PDB file of C-alpha atoms in Angstrom:
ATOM      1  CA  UNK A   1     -18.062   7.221   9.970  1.00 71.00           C
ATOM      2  CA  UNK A   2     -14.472   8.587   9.857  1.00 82.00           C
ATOM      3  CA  UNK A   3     -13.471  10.646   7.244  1.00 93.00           C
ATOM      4  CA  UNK A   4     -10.830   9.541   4.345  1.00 97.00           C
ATOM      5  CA  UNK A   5      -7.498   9.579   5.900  1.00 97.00           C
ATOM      6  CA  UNK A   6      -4.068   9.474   3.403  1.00 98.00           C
ATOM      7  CA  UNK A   7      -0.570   9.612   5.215  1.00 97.00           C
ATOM      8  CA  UNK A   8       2.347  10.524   5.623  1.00 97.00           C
ATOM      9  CA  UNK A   9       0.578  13.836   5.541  1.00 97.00           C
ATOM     10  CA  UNK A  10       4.014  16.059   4.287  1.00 97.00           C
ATOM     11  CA  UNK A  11       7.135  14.571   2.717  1.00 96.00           C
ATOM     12  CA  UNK A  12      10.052  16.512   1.540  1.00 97.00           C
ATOM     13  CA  UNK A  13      12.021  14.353  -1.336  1.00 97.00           C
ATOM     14  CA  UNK A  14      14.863  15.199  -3.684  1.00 97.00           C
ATOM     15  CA  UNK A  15      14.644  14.452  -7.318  1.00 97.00           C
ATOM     16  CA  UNK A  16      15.082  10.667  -8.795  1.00 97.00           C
ATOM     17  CA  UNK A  17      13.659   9.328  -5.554  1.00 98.00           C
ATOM     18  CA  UNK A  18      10.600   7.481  -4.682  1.00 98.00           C
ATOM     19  CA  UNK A  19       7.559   8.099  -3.039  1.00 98.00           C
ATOM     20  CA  UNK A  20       4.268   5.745  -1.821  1.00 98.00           C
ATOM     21  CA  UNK A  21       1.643   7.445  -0.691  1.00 98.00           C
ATOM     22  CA  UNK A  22      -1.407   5.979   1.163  1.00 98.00           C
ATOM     23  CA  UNK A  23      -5.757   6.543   0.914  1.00 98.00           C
ATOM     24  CA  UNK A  24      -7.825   4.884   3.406  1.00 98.00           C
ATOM     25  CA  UNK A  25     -11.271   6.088   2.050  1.00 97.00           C
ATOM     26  CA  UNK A  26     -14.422   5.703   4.474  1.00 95.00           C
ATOM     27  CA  UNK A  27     -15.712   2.655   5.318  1.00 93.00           C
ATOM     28  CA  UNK A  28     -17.981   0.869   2.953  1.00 90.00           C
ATOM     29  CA  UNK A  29     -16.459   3.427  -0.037  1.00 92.00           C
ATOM     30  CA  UNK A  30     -15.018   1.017  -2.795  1.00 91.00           C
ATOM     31  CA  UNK A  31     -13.631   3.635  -5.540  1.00 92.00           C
ATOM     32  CA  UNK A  32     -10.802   5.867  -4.581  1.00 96.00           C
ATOM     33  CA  UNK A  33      -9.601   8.329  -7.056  1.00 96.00           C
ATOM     34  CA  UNK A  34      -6.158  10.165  -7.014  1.00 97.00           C
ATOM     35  CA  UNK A  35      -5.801  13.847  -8.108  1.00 97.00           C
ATOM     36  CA  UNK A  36      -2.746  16.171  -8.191  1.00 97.00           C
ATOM     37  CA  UNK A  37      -3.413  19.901  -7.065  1.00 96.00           C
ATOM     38  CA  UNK A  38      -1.160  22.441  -7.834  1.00 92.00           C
ATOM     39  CA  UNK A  39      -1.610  26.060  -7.962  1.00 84.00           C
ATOM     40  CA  UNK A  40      -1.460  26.507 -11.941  1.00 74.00           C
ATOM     41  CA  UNK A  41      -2.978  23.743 -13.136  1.00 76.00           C
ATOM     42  CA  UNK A  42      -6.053  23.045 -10.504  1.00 83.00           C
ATOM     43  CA  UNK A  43      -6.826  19.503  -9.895  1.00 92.00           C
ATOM     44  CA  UNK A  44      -5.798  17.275 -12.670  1.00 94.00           C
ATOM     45  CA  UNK A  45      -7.154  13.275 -12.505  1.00 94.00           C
ATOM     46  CA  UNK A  46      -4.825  10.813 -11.891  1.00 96.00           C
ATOM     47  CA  UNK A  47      -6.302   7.222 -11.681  1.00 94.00           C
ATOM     48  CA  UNK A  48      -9.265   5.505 -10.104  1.00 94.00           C
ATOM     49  CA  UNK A  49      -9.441   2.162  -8.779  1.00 95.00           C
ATOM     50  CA  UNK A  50     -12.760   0.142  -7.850  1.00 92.00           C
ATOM     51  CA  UNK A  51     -12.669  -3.173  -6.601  1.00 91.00           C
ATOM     52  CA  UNK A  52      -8.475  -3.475  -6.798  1.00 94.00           C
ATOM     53  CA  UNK A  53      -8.799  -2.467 -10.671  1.00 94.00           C
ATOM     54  CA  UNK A  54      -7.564   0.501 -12.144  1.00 94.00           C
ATOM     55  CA  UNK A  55     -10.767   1.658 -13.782  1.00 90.00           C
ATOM     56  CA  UNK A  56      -9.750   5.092 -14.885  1.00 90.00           C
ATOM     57  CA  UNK A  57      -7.113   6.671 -15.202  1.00 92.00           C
ATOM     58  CA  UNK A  58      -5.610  10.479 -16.450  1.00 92.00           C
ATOM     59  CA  UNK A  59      -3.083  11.456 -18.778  1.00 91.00           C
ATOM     60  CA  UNK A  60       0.580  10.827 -16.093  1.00 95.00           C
ATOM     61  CA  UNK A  61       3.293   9.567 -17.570  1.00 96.00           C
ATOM     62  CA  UNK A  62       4.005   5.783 -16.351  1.00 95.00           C
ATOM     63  CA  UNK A  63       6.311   6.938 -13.187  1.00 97.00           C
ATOM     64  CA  UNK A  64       2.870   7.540 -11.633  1.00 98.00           C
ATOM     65  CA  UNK A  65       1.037   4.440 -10.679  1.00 97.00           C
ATOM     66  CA  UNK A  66      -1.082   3.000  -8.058  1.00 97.00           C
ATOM     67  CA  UNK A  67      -2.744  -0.056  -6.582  1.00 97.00           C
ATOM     68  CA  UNK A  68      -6.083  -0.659  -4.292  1.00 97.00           C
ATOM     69  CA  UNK A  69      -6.005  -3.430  -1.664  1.00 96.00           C
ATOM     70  CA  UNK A  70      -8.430  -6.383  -0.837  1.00 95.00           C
ATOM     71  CA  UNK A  71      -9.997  -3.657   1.618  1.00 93.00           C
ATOM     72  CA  UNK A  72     -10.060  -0.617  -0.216  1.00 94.00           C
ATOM     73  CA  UNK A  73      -7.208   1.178   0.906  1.00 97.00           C
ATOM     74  CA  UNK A  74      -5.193   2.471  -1.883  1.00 98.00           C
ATOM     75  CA  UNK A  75      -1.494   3.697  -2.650  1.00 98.00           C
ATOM     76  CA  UNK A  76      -0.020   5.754  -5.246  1.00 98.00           C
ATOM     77  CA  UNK A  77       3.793   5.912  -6.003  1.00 98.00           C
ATOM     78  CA  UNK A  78       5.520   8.401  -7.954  1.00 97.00           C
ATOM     79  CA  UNK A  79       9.224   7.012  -9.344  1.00 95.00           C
ATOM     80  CA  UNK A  80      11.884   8.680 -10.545  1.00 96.00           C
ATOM     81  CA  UNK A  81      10.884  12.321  -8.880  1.00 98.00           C
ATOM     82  CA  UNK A  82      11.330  15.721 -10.744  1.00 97.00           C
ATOM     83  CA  UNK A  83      10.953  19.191  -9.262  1.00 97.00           C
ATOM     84  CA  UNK A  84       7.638  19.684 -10.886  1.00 95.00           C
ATOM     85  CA  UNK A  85       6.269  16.598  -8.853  1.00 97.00           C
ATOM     86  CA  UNK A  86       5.673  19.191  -5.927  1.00 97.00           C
ATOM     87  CA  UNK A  87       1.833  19.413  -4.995  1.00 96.00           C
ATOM     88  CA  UNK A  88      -0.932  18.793  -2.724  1.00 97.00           C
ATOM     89  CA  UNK A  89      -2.094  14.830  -3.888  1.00 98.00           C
ATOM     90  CA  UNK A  90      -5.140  14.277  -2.940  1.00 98.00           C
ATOM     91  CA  UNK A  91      -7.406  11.185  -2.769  1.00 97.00           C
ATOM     92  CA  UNK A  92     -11.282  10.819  -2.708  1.00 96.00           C
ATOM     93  CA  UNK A  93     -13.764   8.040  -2.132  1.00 95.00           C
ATOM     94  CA  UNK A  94     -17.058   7.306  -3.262  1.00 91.00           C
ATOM     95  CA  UNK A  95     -19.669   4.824  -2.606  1.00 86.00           C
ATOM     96  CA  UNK A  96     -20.372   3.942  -5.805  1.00 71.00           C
ATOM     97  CA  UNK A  97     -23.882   2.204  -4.825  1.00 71.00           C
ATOM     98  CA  UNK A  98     -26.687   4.076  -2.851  1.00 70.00           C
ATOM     99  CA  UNK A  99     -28.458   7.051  -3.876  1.00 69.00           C
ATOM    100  CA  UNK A 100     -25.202   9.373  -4.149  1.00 71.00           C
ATOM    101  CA  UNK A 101     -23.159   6.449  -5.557  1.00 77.00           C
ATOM    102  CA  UNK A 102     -20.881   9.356  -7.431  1.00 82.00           C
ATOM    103  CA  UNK A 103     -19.943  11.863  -4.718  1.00 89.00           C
ATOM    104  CA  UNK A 104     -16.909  11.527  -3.860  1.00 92.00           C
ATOM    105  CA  UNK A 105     -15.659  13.083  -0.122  1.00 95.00           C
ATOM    106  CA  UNK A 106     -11.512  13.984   0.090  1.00 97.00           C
ATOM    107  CA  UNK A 107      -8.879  13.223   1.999  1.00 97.00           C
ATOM    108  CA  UNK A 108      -6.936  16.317   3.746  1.00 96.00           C
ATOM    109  CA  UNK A 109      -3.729  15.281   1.166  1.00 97.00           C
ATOM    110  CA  UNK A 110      -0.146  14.154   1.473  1.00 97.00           C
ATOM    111  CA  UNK A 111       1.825  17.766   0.670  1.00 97.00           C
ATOM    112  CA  UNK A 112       4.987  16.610  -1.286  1.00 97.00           C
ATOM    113  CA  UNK A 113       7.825  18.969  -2.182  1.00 97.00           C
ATOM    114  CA  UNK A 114      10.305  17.685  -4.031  1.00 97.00           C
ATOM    115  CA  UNK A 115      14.090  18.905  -3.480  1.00 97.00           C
TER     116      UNK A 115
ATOM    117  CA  UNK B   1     -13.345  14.182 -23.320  1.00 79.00           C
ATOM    118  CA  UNK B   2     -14.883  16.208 -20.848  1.00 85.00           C
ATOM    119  CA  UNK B   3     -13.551  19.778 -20.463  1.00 90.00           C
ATOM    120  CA  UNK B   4     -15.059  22.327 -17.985  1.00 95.00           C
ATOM    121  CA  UNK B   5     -14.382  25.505 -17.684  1.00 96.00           C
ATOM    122  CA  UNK B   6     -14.798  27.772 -14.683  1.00 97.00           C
ATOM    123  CA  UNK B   7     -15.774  32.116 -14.002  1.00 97.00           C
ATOM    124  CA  UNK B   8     -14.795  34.623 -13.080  1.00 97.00           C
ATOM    125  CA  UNK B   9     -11.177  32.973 -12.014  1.00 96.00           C
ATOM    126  CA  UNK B  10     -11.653  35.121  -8.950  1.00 97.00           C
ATOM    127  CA  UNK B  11     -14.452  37.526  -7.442  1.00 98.00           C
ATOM    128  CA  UNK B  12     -14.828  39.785  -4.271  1.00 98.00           C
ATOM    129  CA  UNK B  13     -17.765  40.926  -2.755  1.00 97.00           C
ATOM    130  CA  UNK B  14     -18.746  42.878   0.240  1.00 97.00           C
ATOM    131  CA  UNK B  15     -20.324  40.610   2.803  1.00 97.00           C
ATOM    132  CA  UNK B  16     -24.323  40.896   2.594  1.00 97.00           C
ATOM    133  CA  UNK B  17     -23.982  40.812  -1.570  1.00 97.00           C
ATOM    134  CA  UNK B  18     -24.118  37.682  -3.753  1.00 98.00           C
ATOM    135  CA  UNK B  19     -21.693  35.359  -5.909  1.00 98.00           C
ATOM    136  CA  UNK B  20     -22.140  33.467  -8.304  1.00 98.00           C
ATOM    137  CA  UNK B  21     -19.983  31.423 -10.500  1.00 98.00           C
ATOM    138  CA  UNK B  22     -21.001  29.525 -13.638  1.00 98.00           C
ATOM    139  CA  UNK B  23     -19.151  26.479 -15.293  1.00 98.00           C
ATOM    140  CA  UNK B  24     -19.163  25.208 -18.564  1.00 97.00           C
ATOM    141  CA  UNK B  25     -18.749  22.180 -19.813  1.00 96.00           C
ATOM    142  CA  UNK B  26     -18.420  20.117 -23.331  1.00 93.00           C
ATOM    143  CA  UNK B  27     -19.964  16.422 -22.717  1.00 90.00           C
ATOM    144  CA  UNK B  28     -23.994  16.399 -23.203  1.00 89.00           C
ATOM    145  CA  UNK B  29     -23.549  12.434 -21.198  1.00 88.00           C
ATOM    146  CA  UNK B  30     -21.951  14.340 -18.594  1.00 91.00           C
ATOM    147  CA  UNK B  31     -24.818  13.884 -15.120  1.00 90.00           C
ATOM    148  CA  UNK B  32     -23.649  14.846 -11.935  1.00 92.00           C
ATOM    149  CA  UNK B  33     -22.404  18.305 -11.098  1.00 95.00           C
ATOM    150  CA  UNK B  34     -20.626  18.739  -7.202  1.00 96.00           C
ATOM    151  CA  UNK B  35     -19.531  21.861  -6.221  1.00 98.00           C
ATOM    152  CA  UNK B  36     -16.318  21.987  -3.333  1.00 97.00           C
ATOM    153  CA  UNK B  37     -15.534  24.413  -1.326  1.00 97.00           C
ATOM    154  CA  UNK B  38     -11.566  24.407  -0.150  1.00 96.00           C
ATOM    155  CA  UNK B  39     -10.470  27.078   2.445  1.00 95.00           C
ATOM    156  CA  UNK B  40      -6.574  27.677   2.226  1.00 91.00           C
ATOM    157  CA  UNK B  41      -4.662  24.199   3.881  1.00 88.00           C
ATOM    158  CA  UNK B  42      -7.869  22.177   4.066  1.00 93.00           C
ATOM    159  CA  UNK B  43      -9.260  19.958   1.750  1.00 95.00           C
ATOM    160  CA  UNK B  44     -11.954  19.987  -0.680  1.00 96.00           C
ATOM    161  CA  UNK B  45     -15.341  20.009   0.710  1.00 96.00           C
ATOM    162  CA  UNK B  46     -18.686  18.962  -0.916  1.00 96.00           C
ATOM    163  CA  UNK B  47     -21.181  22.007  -0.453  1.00 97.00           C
ATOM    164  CA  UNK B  48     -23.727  21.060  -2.986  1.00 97.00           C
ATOM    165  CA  UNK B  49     -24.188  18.671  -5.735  1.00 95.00           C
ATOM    166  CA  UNK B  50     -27.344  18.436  -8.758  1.00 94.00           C
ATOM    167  CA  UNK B  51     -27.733  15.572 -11.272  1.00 90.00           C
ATOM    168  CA  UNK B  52     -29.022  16.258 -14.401  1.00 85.00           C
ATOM    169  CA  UNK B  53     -32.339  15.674 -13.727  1.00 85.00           C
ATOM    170  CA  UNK B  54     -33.056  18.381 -11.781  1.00 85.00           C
ATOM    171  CA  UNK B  55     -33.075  21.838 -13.172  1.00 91.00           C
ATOM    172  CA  UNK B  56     -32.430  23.486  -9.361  1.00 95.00           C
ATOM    173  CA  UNK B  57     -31.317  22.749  -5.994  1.00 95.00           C
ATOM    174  CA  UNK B  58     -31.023  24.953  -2.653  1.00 97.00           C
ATOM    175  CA  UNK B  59     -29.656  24.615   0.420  1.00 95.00           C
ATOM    176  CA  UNK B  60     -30.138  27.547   2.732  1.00 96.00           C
ATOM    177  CA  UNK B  61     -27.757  30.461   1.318  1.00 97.00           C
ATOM    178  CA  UNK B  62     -26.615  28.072  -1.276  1.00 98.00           C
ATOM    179  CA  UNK B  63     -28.221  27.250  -4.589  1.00 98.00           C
ATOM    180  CA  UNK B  64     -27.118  25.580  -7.756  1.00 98.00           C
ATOM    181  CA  UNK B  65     -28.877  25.856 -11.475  1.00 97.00           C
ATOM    182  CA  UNK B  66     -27.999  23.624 -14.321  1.00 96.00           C
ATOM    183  CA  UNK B  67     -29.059  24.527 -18.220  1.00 95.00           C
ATOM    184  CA  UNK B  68     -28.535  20.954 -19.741  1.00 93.00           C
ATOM    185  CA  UNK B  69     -29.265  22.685 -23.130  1.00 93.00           C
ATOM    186  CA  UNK B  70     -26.713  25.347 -22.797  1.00 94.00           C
ATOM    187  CA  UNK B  71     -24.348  22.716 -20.983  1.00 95.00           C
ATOM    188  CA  UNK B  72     -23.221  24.874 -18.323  1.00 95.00           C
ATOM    189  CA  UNK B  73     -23.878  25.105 -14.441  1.00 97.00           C
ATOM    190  CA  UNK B  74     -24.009  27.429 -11.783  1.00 98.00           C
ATOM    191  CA  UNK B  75     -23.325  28.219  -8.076  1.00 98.00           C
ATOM    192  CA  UNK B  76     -25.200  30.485  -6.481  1.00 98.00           C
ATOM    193  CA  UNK B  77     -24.129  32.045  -2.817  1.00 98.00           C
ATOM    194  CA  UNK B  78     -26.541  34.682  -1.165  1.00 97.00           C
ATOM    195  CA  UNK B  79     -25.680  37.067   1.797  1.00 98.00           C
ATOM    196  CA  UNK B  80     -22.219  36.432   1.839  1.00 98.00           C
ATOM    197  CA  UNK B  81     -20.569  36.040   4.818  1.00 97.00           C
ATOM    198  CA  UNK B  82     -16.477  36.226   5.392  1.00 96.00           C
ATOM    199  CA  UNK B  83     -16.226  32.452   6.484  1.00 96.00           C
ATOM    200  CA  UNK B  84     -17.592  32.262   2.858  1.00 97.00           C
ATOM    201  CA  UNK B  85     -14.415  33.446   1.763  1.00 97.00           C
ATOM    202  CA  UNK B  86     -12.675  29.752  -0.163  1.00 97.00           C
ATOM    203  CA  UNK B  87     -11.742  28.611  -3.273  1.00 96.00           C
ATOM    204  CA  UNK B  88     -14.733  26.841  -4.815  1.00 97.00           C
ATOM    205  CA  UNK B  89     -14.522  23.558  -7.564  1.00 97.00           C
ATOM    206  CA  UNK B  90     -17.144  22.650 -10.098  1.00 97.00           C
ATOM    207  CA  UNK B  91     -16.584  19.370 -11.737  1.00 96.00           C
ATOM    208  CA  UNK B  92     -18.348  17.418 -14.268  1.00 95.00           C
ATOM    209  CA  UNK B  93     -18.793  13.476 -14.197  1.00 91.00           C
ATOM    210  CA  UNK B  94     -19.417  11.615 -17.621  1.00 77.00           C
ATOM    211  CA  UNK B  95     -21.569   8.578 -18.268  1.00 69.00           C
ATOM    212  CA  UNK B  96     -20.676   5.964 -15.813  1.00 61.00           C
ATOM    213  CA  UNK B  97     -16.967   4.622 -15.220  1.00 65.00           C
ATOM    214  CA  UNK B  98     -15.524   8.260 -16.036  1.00 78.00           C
ATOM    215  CA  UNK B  99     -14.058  10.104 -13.986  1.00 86.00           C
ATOM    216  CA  UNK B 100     -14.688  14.001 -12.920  1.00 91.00           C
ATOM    217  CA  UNK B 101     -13.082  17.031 -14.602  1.00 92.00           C
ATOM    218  CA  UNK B 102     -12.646  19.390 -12.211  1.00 95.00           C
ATOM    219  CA  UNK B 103     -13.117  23.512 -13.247  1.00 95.00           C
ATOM    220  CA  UNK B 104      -9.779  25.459 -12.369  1.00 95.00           C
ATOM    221  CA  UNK B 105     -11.379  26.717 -10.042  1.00 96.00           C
ATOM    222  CA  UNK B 106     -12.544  30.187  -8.450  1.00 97.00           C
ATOM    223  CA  UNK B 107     -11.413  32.735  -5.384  1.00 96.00           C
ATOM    224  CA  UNK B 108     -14.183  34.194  -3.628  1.00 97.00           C
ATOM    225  CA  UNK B 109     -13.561  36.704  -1.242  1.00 98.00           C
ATOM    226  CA  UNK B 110     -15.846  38.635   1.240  1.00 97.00           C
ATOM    227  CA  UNK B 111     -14.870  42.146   2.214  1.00 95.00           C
ATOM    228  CA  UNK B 112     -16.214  42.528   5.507  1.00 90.00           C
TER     229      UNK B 112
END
């Protein structure tokens, strides 16, 4: 099966814009989870979706949000941009039936750096 | 909520030696414990995983122990090599429909 895929894979913004970022998590994989990674603060949860519902979801203020399609794919957009939106965002799919229902396998990230 | 907490923050070792890194964490429900192993521009990798049923798990030069009493988890890595050389994840995943906490992480690096 191919891997989870998210593009654009870099994307160089200045602040107050918008972003949309885009998961397609492996085939079959219903949950897709969003994380931030930055180099002080590790990865930090942003939301989960399962079956086009937000079923989780970490402590971002509202200019984060995000949506899952009919087939799984999911997006994440970030309004309003500030400096300290710069980081590696990551996404991650699980099965979420199956013997290893939980793990979840990566994507390679979208790299924003905001201007 | 879950918190888990990750040591040392970074460790070197000559290549042959051993690592190991222990997390910690704070919910008892908490049952499945992944490990990830991320070398510098790639993305997180799953290396080895143990639910909390299971008080041990290897796989080849890799081995994980979990104390359920004493809530915290371990990775263990034997004859190092320098490909082994990452930044390596614990994370912690609640009763069902939470989500993981992820440790902050630790830099391993293998002196040839």
């Amino acid at each position: 099966k191919a891997g989870v895929t998210q593009t654009p894979r870099y994307l160089i913004k200045t602040r107050g814009q918008q972003v949309t970022l885009s998961c397609s998590p492996i085939s079959g994989h219903r949950s897709v989870s969003w994380y931030q990674q930055t180099p002080g603060q590790g990865l930090q949860f942003l939301f989960e979706y399962f079956s086009e519902t937000q079923r989780n979801k970490g402590n971002f203020p509202g200019r984060f949000s995000g949506r899952q399609f009919s087939n799984s794919r999911s997006e994440m957009n970030v309004s309003t941009l500030e400096l300290g939106d710069s980081a590696l965002y990551l996404c991650a799919s699980s099965p979420t039936s199956g013997v290893n229902q939980e793990t979840q396998y990566f994507g390679p990230g979208t790299r924003l750096l905001v201007l | 909520g879950e918190n888990v907490e990750q040591h040392p923050s970074t460790l070197s070792v000559q290549e042959g030696d051993s690592a190991v890194i222990k997390c910690t964490y704070s919910d008892s429900a908490s049952n499945y414990f992944p490990w990830y192993k991320q070398e510098l521009g790639k993305r997180p990798q799953l290396i080895i995983d143990i639910r909390s049923n299971v008080g041990e798990k290897k796989d080849q030069r890799i081995a994980v122990t979990l104390n359920k009493t004493a809530k915290h988890f371990s990775l263990h890595i034997t004859e190092t090599q320098p490909e082994d050389s990452a930044v390596y994840f614990c994370a912690a995943l609640g009763a069902f429909g939470q989500n993981f906490v992820f440790g902050p992480g630790t830099r391993l690096s293998v002196l040839p």
